[in-house]
mmCIF file of C-alpha atoms in Angstrom:
data_model
loop_
_atom_site.group_PDB
_atom_site.id
_atom_site.type_symbol
_atom_site.label_atom_id
_atom_site.label_comp_id
_atom_site.label_asym_id
_atom_site.label_seq_id
_atom_site.Cartn_x
_atom_site.Cartn_y
_atom_site.Cartn_z
ATOM 1 C CA UNK A 17 -3.084 23.295 31.266
ATOM 2 C CA UNK A 18 -6.660 22.708 32.380
ATOM 3 C CA UNK A 19 -9.158 22.945 29.542
ATOM 4 C CA UNK A 20 -12.833 23.692 29.947
ATOM 5 C CA UNK A 21 -15.193 21.795 27.687
ATOM 6 C CA UNK A 22 -16.420 23.913 24.791
ATOM 7 C CA UNK A 23 -19.859 22.393 25.188
ATOM 8 C CA UNK A 24 -20.045 21.661 28.917
ATOM 9 C CA UNK A 25 -23.037 23.915 29.482
ATOM 10 C CA UNK A 26 -24.996 22.573 26.535
ATOM 11 C CA UNK A 27 -24.209 18.941 27.280
ATOM 12 C CA UNK A 28 -24.992 19.180 30.970
ATOM 13 C CA UNK A 29 -28.189 21.119 30.463
ATOM 14 C CA UNK A 30 -27.011 24.662 31.191
ATOM 15 C CA UNK A 31 -27.906 27.666 29.066
ATOM 16 C CA UNK A 32 -25.521 28.706 26.342
ATOM 17 C CA UNK A 33 -25.452 30.468 23.016
ATOM 18 C CA UNK A 34 -23.435 29.491 19.958
ATOM 19 C CA UNK A 35 -21.837 32.601 18.534
ATOM 20 C CA UNK A 36 -19.331 32.567 15.690
ATOM 21 C CA UNK A 37 -16.480 30.257 16.609
ATOM 22 C CA UNK A 38 -17.072 30.330 20.361
ATOM 23 C CA UNK A 39 -19.774 28.809 22.539
ATOM 24 C CA UNK A 40 -20.566 31.328 25.264
ATOM 25 C CA UNK A 41 -22.165 30.103 28.499
ATOM 26 C CA UNK A 42 -24.835 31.568 30.704
ATOM 27 C CA UNK A 43 -27.561 34.126 30.247
ATOM 28 C CA UNK A 44 -25.086 36.988 29.929
ATOM 29 C CA UNK A 45 -22.289 36.684 27.405
ATOM 30 C CA UNK A 46 -19.712 38.798 25.698
ATOM 31 C CA UNK A 47 -19.810 40.025 22.118
ATOM 32 C CA UNK A 48 -19.553 37.156 19.659
ATOM 33 C CA UNK A 49 -16.217 36.064 18.281
ATOM 34 C CA UNK A 50 -16.029 36.194 14.509
ATOM 35 C CA UNK A 51 -15.233 33.067 12.510
ATOM 36 C CA UNK A 52 -11.570 32.980 11.602
ATOM 37 C CA UNK A 53 -10.442 34.946 14.642
ATOM 38 C CA UNK A 54 -8.277 33.392 17.312
ATOM 39 C CA UNK A 55 -4.915 33.749 19.017
ATOM 40 C CA UNK A 56 -3.104 34.231 15.696
ATOM 41 C CA UNK A 57 -5.626 36.279 13.760
ATOM 42 C CA UNK A 58 -7.285 35.216 10.516
ATOM 43 C CA UNK A 59 -5.397 33.530 7.666
ATOM 44 C CA UNK A 60 -4.255 36.043 5.050
ATOM 45 C CA UNK A 61 -4.025 35.758 1.269
ATOM 46 C CA UNK A 62 -2.427 32.577 -0.091
ATOM 47 C CA UNK A 63 1.362 32.544 -0.243
ATOM 48 C CA UNK A 64 3.458 31.119 -3.073
ATOM 49 C CA UNK A 65 2.587 27.598 -1.897
ATOM 50 C CA UNK A 66 -1.144 28.312 -1.906
ATOM 51 C CA UNK A 67 -1.363 28.368 1.896
ATOM 52 C CA UNK A 68 -3.273 31.060 3.764
ATOM 53 C CA UNK A 69 -1.423 31.812 6.993
ATOM 54 C CA UNK A 70 -1.781 34.374 9.801
ATOM 55 C CA UNK A 71 0.608 37.311 9.882
ATOM 56 C CA UNK A 72 4.183 36.427 10.848
ATOM 57 C CA UNK A 73 4.032 32.846 9.529
ATOM 58 C CA UNK A 74 5.705 31.374 6.447
ATOM 59 C CA UNK A 75 5.544 28.011 4.662
ATOM 60 C CA UNK A 76 7.834 25.836 2.597
ATOM 61 C CA UNK A 77 7.446 22.523 0.782
ATOM 62 C CA UNK A 78 9.430 19.721 2.418
ATOM 63 C CA UNK A 79 8.602 16.831 0.124
ATOM 64 C CA UNK A 80 6.391 15.751 -2.774
ATOM 65 C CA UNK A 81 5.189 12.226 -3.509
ATOM 66 C CA UNK A 82 7.294 10.550 -6.180
ATOM 67 C CA UNK A 83 10.082 13.140 -5.957
ATOM 68 C CA UNK A 84 13.390 13.189 -4.131
ATOM 69 C CA UNK A 85 13.399 14.828 -0.722
ATOM 70 C CA UNK A 86 15.662 17.899 -0.813
ATOM 71 C CA UNK A 87 19.108 16.920 -2.049
ATOM 72 C CA UNK A 88 18.753 13.333 -0.796
ATOM 73 C CA UNK A 89 18.326 10.301 -3.052
ATOM 74 C CA UNK A 90 15.161 9.192 -1.244
ATOM 75 C CA UNK A 91 11.819 9.359 -3.052
ATOM 76 C CA UNK A 92 8.902 10.509 -0.867
ATOM 77 C CA UNK A 93 5.974 8.134 -0.461
ATOM 78 C CA UNK A 94 2.442 8.506 -1.839
ATOM 79 C CA UNK A 95 -0.551 9.653 0.242
ATOM 80 C CA UNK A 96 1.338 11.060 3.271
ATOM 81 C CA UNK A 97 -0.808 10.816 6.392
ATOM 82 C CA UNK A 98 -0.245 10.755 10.180
ATOM 83 C CA UNK A 99 3.054 12.040 11.533
ATOM 84 C CA UNK A 100 5.127 13.045 14.554
ATOM 85 C CA UNK A 101 8.391 14.807 15.417
ATOM 86 C CA UNK A 102 11.380 13.550 17.433
ATOM 87 C CA UNK A 103 14.381 15.368 18.875
ATOM 88 C CA UNK A 104 17.620 14.303 17.169
ATOM 89 C CA UNK A 105 20.562 15.918 18.919
ATOM 90 C CA UNK A 106 20.315 19.597 18.012
ATOM 91 C CA UNK A 107 18.000 18.765 15.113
ATOM 92 C CA UNK A 108 14.838 16.700 14.736
ATOM 93 C CA UNK A 109 13.049 14.065 12.662
ATOM 94 C CA UNK A 110 9.565 14.140 11.142
ATOM 95 C CA UNK A 111 7.970 10.754 10.427
ATOM 96 C CA UNK A 112 5.036 10.289 8.051
ATOM 97 C CA UNK A 113 2.746 7.373 7.194
ATOM 98 C CA UNK A 114 1.735 6.342 3.685
ATOM 99 C CA UNK A 115 -1.983 5.600 3.360
ATOM 100 C CA UNK A 116 -1.917 3.332 0.339
ATOM 101 C CA UNK A 117 -2.899 -0.318 0.093
ATOM 102 C CA UNK A 118 -0.846 -2.360 -0.506
ATOM 103 C CA UNK A 119 2.693 -1.147 0.209
ATOM 104 C CA UNK A 120 1.858 1.601 2.718
ATOM 105 C CA UNK A 121 4.480 1.931 5.427
ATOM 106 C CA UNK A 122 6.186 5.072 6.712
ATOM 107 C CA UNK A 123 9.138 7.365 5.991
ATOM 108 C CA UNK A 124 11.193 9.943 7.849
ATOM 109 C CA UNK A 125 12.929 13.255 7.132
ATOM 110 C CA UNK A 126 15.871 14.412 9.254
ATOM 111 C CA UNK A 127 16.577 18.116 9.897
ATOM 112 C CA UNK A 128 19.582 20.007 11.247
ATOM 113 C CA UNK A 129 19.349 22.584 14.010
ATOM 114 C CA UNK A 130 18.714 25.254 11.362
ATOM 115 C CA UNK A 131 15.931 23.280 9.694
ATOM 116 C CA UNK A 132 17.980 22.146 6.726
ATOM 117 C CA UNK A 133 17.056 18.693 5.383
ATOM 118 C CA UNK A 134 19.961 16.318 6.039
ATOM 119 C CA UNK A 135 18.401 12.950 5.244
ATOM 120 C CA UNK A 136 15.299 10.963 4.310
ATOM 121 C CA UNK A 137 14.626 7.220 4.454
ATOM 122 C CA UNK A 138 12.065 4.439 4.837
ATOM 123 C CA UNK A 139 11.222 3.152 8.354
ATOM 124 C CA UNK A 140 8.361 0.734 7.544
ATOM 125 C CA UNK A 141 7.540 -1.262 4.404
ATOM 126 C CA UNK A 142 5.142 -3.953 3.220
ATOM 127 C CA UNK A 143 2.136 -2.901 5.283
ATOM 128 C CA UNK A 144 -1.354 -1.714 4.300
ATOM 129 C CA UNK A 145 -2.952 1.709 4.346
ATOM 130 C CA UNK A 146 -0.974 3.218 7.207
ATOM 131 C CA UNK A 147 -3.185 6.091 8.246
ATOM 132 C CA UNK A 148 -2.456 7.689 11.610
ATOM 133 C CA UNK A 149 -0.504 6.478 14.631
ATOM 134 C CA UNK A 150 1.226 7.929 17.660
ATOM 135 C CA UNK A 151 4.499 8.731 19.363
ATOM 136 C CA UNK A 152 5.621 6.749 22.410
ATOM 137 C CA UNK A 153 7.512 8.186 25.409
ATOM 138 C CA UNK A 154 10.442 5.941 24.465
ATOM 139 C CA UNK A 155 10.643 7.642 21.064
ATOM 140 C CA UNK A 156 9.205 5.078 18.703
ATOM 141 C CA UNK A 157 6.438 5.644 16.151
ATOM 142 C CA UNK A 158 3.289 3.508 16.239
ATOM 143 C CA UNK A 159 2.089 3.197 12.655
ATOM 144 C CA UNK A 160 -1.503 1.952 12.368
ATOM 145 C CA UNK A 161 -3.138 0.038 9.523
ATOM 146 C CA UNK A 162 -6.578 1.378 8.613
ATOM 147 C CA UNK A 163 -7.885 -1.910 7.228
ATOM 148 C CA UNK A 164 -10.093 -4.674 8.578
ATOM 149 C CA UNK A 165 -8.046 -6.737 11.055
ATOM 150 C CA UNK A 166 -5.215 -4.224 10.735
ATOM 151 C CA UNK A 167 -2.163 -4.209 12.976
ATOM 152 C CA UNK A 168 -0.123 -1.634 14.859
ATOM 153 C CA UNK A 169 3.561 -1.568 13.930
ATOM 154 C CA UNK A 170 6.203 -0.116 16.240
ATOM 155 C CA UNK A 171 8.873 1.620 14.187
ATOM 156 C CA UNK A 172 12.205 3.356 14.747
ATOM 157 C CA UNK A 173 12.249 7.006 13.568
ATOM 158 C CA UNK A 174 16.018 6.731 13.087
ATOM 159 C CA UNK A 175 15.617 3.749 10.787
ATOM 160 C CA UNK A 176 18.153 1.672 12.706
ATOM 161 C CA UNK A 177 15.925 -1.001 14.222
ATOM 162 C CA UNK A 178 13.495 -3.091 12.206
ATOM 163 C CA UNK A 179 9.777 -2.399 12.639
ATOM 164 C CA UNK A 180 7.863 -4.842 14.858
ATOM 165 C CA UNK A 181 4.242 -5.947 14.500
ATOM 166 C CA UNK A 182 2.407 -5.479 17.822
ATOM 167 C CA UNK A 183 -0.422 -8.011 17.589
ATOM 168 C CA UNK A 184 -1.297 -7.714 21.292
ATOM 169 C CA UNK A 185 -2.625 -4.199 20.601
ATOM 170 C CA UNK A 186 -5.539 -5.740 18.727
ATOM 171 C CA UNK A 187 -6.597 -6.331 15.139
ATOM 172 C CA UNK A 188 -9.169 -3.860 13.883
ATOM 173 C CA UNK A 189 -9.418 -0.859 11.584
ATOM 174 C CA UNK A 190 -6.802 1.154 13.467
ATOM 175 C CA UNK A 191 -6.525 4.901 13.134
ATOM 176 C CA UNK A 192 -4.532 6.764 15.809
ATOM 177 C CA UNK A 193 -2.694 6.089 19.070
ATOM 178 C CA UNK A 194 -1.793 8.288 22.061
ATOM 179 C CA UNK A 195 0.463 7.315 24.958
ATOM 180 C CA UNK A 196 -0.407 8.069 28.595
ATOM 181 C CA UNK A 197 2.730 7.755 30.776
ATOM 182 C CA UNK A 198 0.779 8.295 34.006
ATOM 183 C CA UNK A 199 -1.612 5.359 33.648
ATOM 184 C CA UNK A 200 0.928 3.543 31.434
ATOM 185 C CA UNK A 201 -1.543 2.937 28.640
ATOM 186 C CA UNK A 202 -1.889 3.542 24.892
ATOM 187 C CA UNK A 203 -5.257 4.864 23.669
ATOM 188 C CA UNK A 204 -6.468 3.689 20.248
ATOM 189 C CA UNK A 205 -9.201 4.862 17.862
ATOM 190 C CA UNK A 206 -11.114 2.725 15.363
ATOM 191 C CA UNK A 207 -12.234 4.104 12.005
ATOM 192 C CA UNK A 208 -15.612 2.417 11.664
ATOM 193 C CA UNK A 209 -19.073 4.000 11.689
ATOM 194 C CA UNK A 210 -19.665 1.981 14.861
ATOM 195 C CA UNK A 211 -16.063 2.001 16.026
ATOM 196 C CA UNK A 212 -14.891 1.815 19.610
ATOM 197 C CA UNK A 213 -12.338 3.624 21.741
ATOM 198 C CA UNK A 214 -9.692 1.347 23.243
ATOM 199 C CA UNK A 215 -6.702 1.373 25.521
ATOM 200 C CA UNK A 216 -3.814 -1.062 25.594
ATOM 201 C CA UNK A 217 -2.111 -1.663 28.945
ATOM 202 C CA UNK A 218 1.305 -3.285 28.377
ATOM 203 C CA UNK A 219 2.504 -5.944 30.768
ATOM 204 C CA UNK A 220 5.669 -3.852 31.094
ATOM 205 C CA UNK A 221 5.604 -0.145 30.260
ATOM 206 C CA UNK A 222 7.953 0.462 27.371
ATOM 207 C CA UNK A 223 7.446 -3.011 25.897
ATOM 208 C CA UNK A 224 4.386 -3.497 23.689
ATOM 209 C CA UNK A 225 4.934 -7.212 23.047
ATOM 210 C CA UNK A 226 2.238 -8.234 25.532
ATOM 211 C CA UNK A 227 -0.531 -6.675 27.561
ATOM 212 C CA UNK A 228 -4.283 -6.231 27.840
ATOM 213 C CA UNK A 229 -6.547 -4.619 25.248
ATOM 214 C CA UNK A 230 -9.542 -2.868 26.817
ATOM 215 C CA UNK A 231 -12.566 -1.034 25.410
ATOM 216 C CA UNK A 232 -14.429 1.987 26.767
ATOM 217 C CA UNK A 233 -17.799 1.148 28.327
ATOM 218 C CA UNK A 234 -20.365 3.943 28.690
ATOM 219 C CA UNK A 235 -23.930 4.926 27.887
ATOM 220 C CA UNK A 236 -25.262 6.404 24.668
ATOM 221 C CA UNK A 237 -25.249 10.015 25.918
ATOM 222 C CA UNK A 238 -22.649 12.585 24.873
ATOM 223 C CA UNK A 239 -21.385 12.921 28.444
ATOM 224 C CA UNK A 240 -21.160 10.791 31.545
ATOM 225 C CA UNK A 241 -18.893 8.343 33.308
ATOM 226 C CA UNK A 242 -17.008 5.476 31.731
ATOM 227 C CA UNK A 243 -15.116 2.328 32.652
ATOM 228 C CA UNK A 244 -12.767 -0.043 30.841
ATOM 229 C CA UNK A 245 -13.480 -3.699 30.068
ATOM 230 C CA UNK A 246 -11.087 -6.326 28.739
ATOM 231 C CA UNK A 247 -11.550 -7.380 25.116
ATOM 232 C CA UNK A 248 -11.708 -11.206 25.274
ATOM 233 C CA UNK A 249 -10.169 -11.804 21.843
ATOM 234 C CA UNK A 250 -7.906 -8.981 20.580
ATOM 235 C CA UNK A 251 -7.415 -10.949 17.333
ATOM 236 C CA UNK A 252 -10.899 -9.809 16.285
ATOM 237 C CA UNK A 253 -11.761 -13.056 14.522
ATOM 238 C CA UNK A 254 -14.321 -14.446 14.123
ATOM 239 C CA UNK A 255 -15.952 -11.683 16.230
ATOM 240 C CA UNK A 256 -14.804 -8.091 15.680
ATOM 241 C CA UNK A 257 -13.283 -6.445 18.756
ATOM 242 C CA UNK A 258 -15.973 -3.757 18.675
ATOM 243 C CA UNK A 259 -18.682 -6.424 19.091
ATOM 244 C CA UNK A 260 -17.187 -8.450 21.924
ATOM 245 C CA UNK A 261 -18.071 -6.388 25.003
ATOM 246 C CA UNK A 262 -21.678 -5.607 25.882
ATOM 247 C CA UNK A 263 -22.118 -1.924 26.743
ATOM 248 C CA UNK A 264 -19.008 -0.738 24.912
ATOM 249 C CA UNK A 265 -19.606 2.747 23.547
ATOM 250 C CA UNK A 266 -19.955 3.249 19.795
ATOM 251 C CA UNK A 267 -18.266 6.193 18.044
ATOM 252 C CA UNK A 268 -18.862 7.323 14.479
ATOM 253 C CA UNK A 269 -15.554 7.093 12.667
ATOM 254 C CA UNK A 270 -12.689 7.424 15.159
ATOM 255 C CA UNK A 271 -9.776 9.486 13.861
ATOM 256 C CA UNK A 272 -7.046 11.485 15.636
ATOM 257 C CA UNK A 273 -6.025 11.026 19.270
ATOM 258 C CA UNK A 274 -3.968 13.228 21.609
ATOM 259 C CA UNK A 275 -3.004 12.937 25.298
ATOM 260 C CA UNK A 276 -1.879 15.689 27.701
ATOM 261 C CA UNK A 277 -2.271 16.451 31.406
ATOM 262 C CA UNK A 278 -4.585 13.607 32.473
ATOM 263 C CA UNK A 279 -6.856 14.190 29.478
ATOM 264 C CA UNK A 280 -7.197 12.421 26.149
ATOM 265 C CA UNK A 281 -8.927 13.980 23.155
ATOM 266 C CA UNK A 282 -10.030 12.104 20.060
ATOM 267 C CA UNK A 283 -12.002 13.011 16.963
ATOM 268 C CA UNK A 284 -14.891 11.336 15.144
ATOM 269 C CA UNK A 285 -15.293 12.318 11.512
ATOM 270 C CA UNK A 286 -18.770 10.844 11.033
ATOM 271 C CA UNK A 287 -20.347 13.502 13.259
ATOM 272 C CA UNK A 288 -17.624 16.214 13.311
ATOM 273 C CA UNK A 289 -16.905 15.932 17.008
ATOM 274 C CA UNK A 290 -13.936 16.220 19.330
ATOM 275 C CA UNK A 291 -14.348 14.093 22.464
ATOM 276 C CA UNK A 292 -12.632 14.682 25.786
ATOM 277 C CA UNK A 293 -11.931 11.995 28.381
ATOM 278 C CA UNK A 294 -11.102 13.265 31.840
ATOM 279 C CA UNK A 295 -8.953 10.460 33.156
ATOM 280 C CA UNK A 296 -8.798 11.578 36.789
ATOM 281 C CA UNK A 297 -12.547 11.329 37.371
ATOM 282 C CA UNK A 298 -13.378 8.829 34.595
ATOM 283 C CA UNK A 299 -15.836 11.086 32.797
ATOM 284 C CA UNK A 300 -16.241 11.991 29.151
ATOM 285 C CA UNK A 301 -17.838 14.894 27.310
ATOM 286 C CA UNK A 302 -17.726 16.808 24.042
ATOM 287 C CA UNK A 303 -14.960 19.324 23.493
ATOM 288 C CA UNK A 304 -16.370 20.335 20.098
ATOM 289 C CA UNK A 305 -19.511 19.512 18.100
ATOM 290 C CA UNK A 306 -20.194 21.501 14.959
ATOM 291 C CA UNK A 307 -23.935 20.723 15.174
ATOM 292 C CA UNK A 308 -24.108 22.793 18.366
ATOM 293 C CA UNK A 309 -22.262 25.738 16.883
ATOM 294 C CA UNK A 310 -24.051 28.033 14.444
ATOM 295 C CA UNK A 311 -23.776 27.736 10.672
ATOM 296 C CA UNK A 312 -20.432 29.529 10.608
ATOM 297 C CA UNK A 313 -18.626 26.717 12.449
ATOM 298 C CA UNK A 314 -15.004 26.935 11.282
ATOM 299 C CA UNK A 315 -14.107 23.276 11.878
ATOM 300 C CA UNK A 316 -15.566 20.512 9.694
ATOM 301 C CA UNK A 317 -14.292 17.117 8.604
ATOM 302 C CA UNK A 318 -12.359 16.621 11.854
ATOM 303 C CA UNK A 319 -9.393 14.261 11.529
ATOM 304 C CA UNK A 320 -5.822 14.263 12.899
ATOM 305 C CA UNK A 321 -5.270 16.176 16.130
ATOM 306 C CA UNK A 322 -2.223 17.383 18.039
ATOM 307 C CA UNK A 323 -1.507 19.838 20.834
ATOM 308 C CA UNK A 324 1.011 22.359 22.118
ATOM 309 C CA UNK A 325 2.460 23.256 25.507
ATOM 310 C CA UNK A 326 0.138 26.286 25.597
ATOM 311 C CA UNK A 327 -2.862 23.950 25.693
ATOM 312 C CA UNK A 328 -3.964 24.717 22.138
ATOM 313 C CA UNK A 329 -5.335 21.826 20.082
ATOM 314 C CA UNK A 330 -4.687 21.808 16.324
ATOM 315 C CA UNK A 331 -7.211 19.795 14.326
ATOM 316 C CA UNK A 332 -6.735 18.945 10.639
ATOM 317 C CA UNK A 333 -9.656 18.681 8.244
ATOM 318 C CA UNK A 334 -10.404 15.703 6.027
ATOM 319 C CA UNK A 335 -12.040 17.669 3.239
ATOM 320 C CA UNK A 336 -14.028 20.630 4.514
ATOM 321 C CA UNK A 337 -12.244 23.729 3.276
ATOM 322 C CA UNK A 338 -8.786 22.207 3.790
ATOM 323 C CA UNK A 339 -7.920 23.906 7.048
ATOM 324 C CA UNK A 340 -6.057 23.285 10.244
ATOM 325 C CA UNK A 341 -8.136 24.808 13.025
ATOM 326 C CA UNK A 342 -7.135 25.695 16.561
ATOM 327 C CA UNK A 343 -9.193 25.098 19.712
ATOM 328 C CA UNK A 344 -7.812 27.180 22.578
ATOM 329 C CA UNK A 345 -8.087 26.530 26.335
ATOM 330 C CA UNK A 346 -10.488 29.507 26.352
ATOM 331 C CA UNK A 347 -12.835 27.586 24.036
ATOM 332 C CA UNK A 348 -12.207 29.672 20.929
ATOM 333 C CA UNK A 349 -12.402 27.650 17.704
ATOM 334 C CA UNK A 350 -10.761 29.320 14.731
ATOM 335 C CA UNK A 351 -9.101 28.644 11.419
ATOM 336 C CA UNK A 352 -5.302 28.712 11.676
ATOM 337 C CA UNK A 353 -4.390 27.972 8.059
ATOM 338 C CA UNK A 354 -6.106 27.045 4.823
ATOM 339 C CA UNK A 355 -4.729 25.332 1.700
ATOM 340 C CA UNK A 356 -6.144 26.728 -1.539
ATOM 341 C CA UNK A 357 -6.707 24.885 -4.807
ATOM 342 C CA UNK A 358 -6.615 21.364 -3.343
ATOM 343 C CA UNK A 359 -10.260 20.579 -2.648
ATOM 344 C CA UNK A 360 -9.795 16.940 -3.685
ATOM 345 C CA UNK A 361 -7.306 16.337 -0.900
ATOM 346 C CA UNK A 362 -7.249 16.259 2.906
ATOM 347 C CA UNK A 363 -4.945 17.702 5.559
ATOM 348 C CA UNK A 364 -2.950 15.118 7.489
ATOM 349 C CA UNK A 365 -0.097 14.583 9.912
ATOM 350 C CA UNK A 366 0.102 17.832 11.940
ATOM 351 C CA UNK A 367 3.084 17.715 14.302
ATOM 352 C CA UNK A 368 5.318 20.306 15.944
ATOM 353 C CA UNK A 369 9.104 20.362 16.033
ATOM 354 C CA UNK A 370 10.520 19.740 19.525
ATOM 355 C CA UNK A 371 10.982 23.469 20.165
ATOM 356 C CA UNK A 372 7.412 24.232 19.061
ATOM 357 C CA UNK A 373 8.369 26.764 16.379
ATOM 358 C CA UNK A 374 7.630 24.662 13.285
ATOM 359 C CA UNK A 375 4.459 22.824 12.292
ATOM 360 C CA UNK A 376 4.622 19.964 9.799
ATOM 361 C CA UNK A 377 1.631 18.619 7.882
ATOM 362 C CA UNK A 378 0.688 17.163 4.517
ATOM 363 C CA UNK A 379 -1.907 17.597 1.819
ATOM 364 C CA UNK A 380 -2.461 13.929 1.115
ATOM 365 C CA UNK A 381 -3.406 14.232 -2.556
ATOM 366 C CA UNK A 382 -2.225 17.740 -3.387
ATOM 367 C CA UNK A 383 -3.527 19.604 -6.428
ATOM 368 C CA UNK A 384 -3.986 16.441 -8.506
ATOM 369 C CA UNK A 385 -6.458 14.738 -6.177
ATOM 370 C CA UNK A 386 -4.378 11.565 -6.530
ATOM 371 C CA UNK A 387 -2.380 9.686 -3.890
ATOM 372 C CA UNK A 388 0.690 10.266 -6.056
ATOM 373 C CA UNK A 389 0.279 14.036 -5.648
ATOM 374 C CA UNK A 390 0.903 14.336 -1.899
ATOM 375 C CA UNK A 391 2.763 17.392 -0.562
ATOM 376 C CA UNK A 392 4.375 17.740 2.868
ATOM 377 C CA UNK A 393 4.795 21.249 4.278
ATOM 378 C CA UNK A 394 6.522 23.120 7.096
ATOM 379 C CA UNK A 395 5.050 26.261 8.678
ATOM 380 C CA UNK A 396 7.313 28.478 10.780
ATOM 381 C CA UNK A 397 6.250 31.360 12.986
ATOM 382 C CA UNK A 398 5.418 32.714 16.455
ATOM 383 C CA UNK A 399 3.451 29.769 17.848
ATOM 384 C CA UNK A 400 2.314 30.200 21.455
ATOM 385 C CA UNK A 401 4.520 28.419 23.982
#
């Protein structure tokens, strides 16, 4: 679905007015949207799990750090972070990173067609601070190390094949990855205050053993055209990858990344922005910037991002007021859910089941504020298809 930029008028010099959760364009505009409104209505009172959800939605706890998952013998990892879902016959699998250092890695939970938990297991071990990542079209999970000179690891959600280190994808403070099957590239974010936005072009699509790491080159403005330039030394030593290409564009704390319909969106937590790259015409712009929305901006602490077939973007907050917010194709920004009583945590890993009816996410540190207090949830309800 085509998405208009939330801030196109402001960025390109047109007139606009920031009202509630929506940025209205032009001299004449409709009545302002109220913060918290959106396609699902405002979150209601907290349920038994402390989650405020719109009408018609329910939540359940899937796993807790340090405790067995369901009736399985597997103990869930600490600090659950980025995640994704995979079809598994009539059921599905949810994978989740562990953002601890050392001994990060990733785990998986398997569900039946009814949503019952049928298994849980480790899919990656012995790595460091696995933060976000991304799903590939060939159904593997790219788990990214958020450490200096970190690697990307390609893992098997079914736990059958051993994880493989993908050094060709560059060594830097990795955050998220998003696959583009049209241009046959993987987009990568870097969690540094002067991080870069990259793409990896494999020699053979479907095999990440070799290829070319490139970095986005553009001006300092918040919109314009961009190109890609090869990174001479993906190893990042002795010169960091972000410092190797003159004119590469700096971003303040790259976080989540999502691809759909010739567009890639990624978030930067240092300035609370969602960026939009239009891959057909090689232009970029802001899709969301809380500094250009009035003081009631619903989305702060932008982090992990995912999308739905309806064109909605779901953005998790790192801090803020512990929400997952929705950005619609009509440029409405609204709170979808809020987690109460966990202000020392962050929301991570939003991902939808293959049929789009269930949303999985975690509170990384739960009520304790400690990495050992992570909680992974499922939300079920009438999501837009």
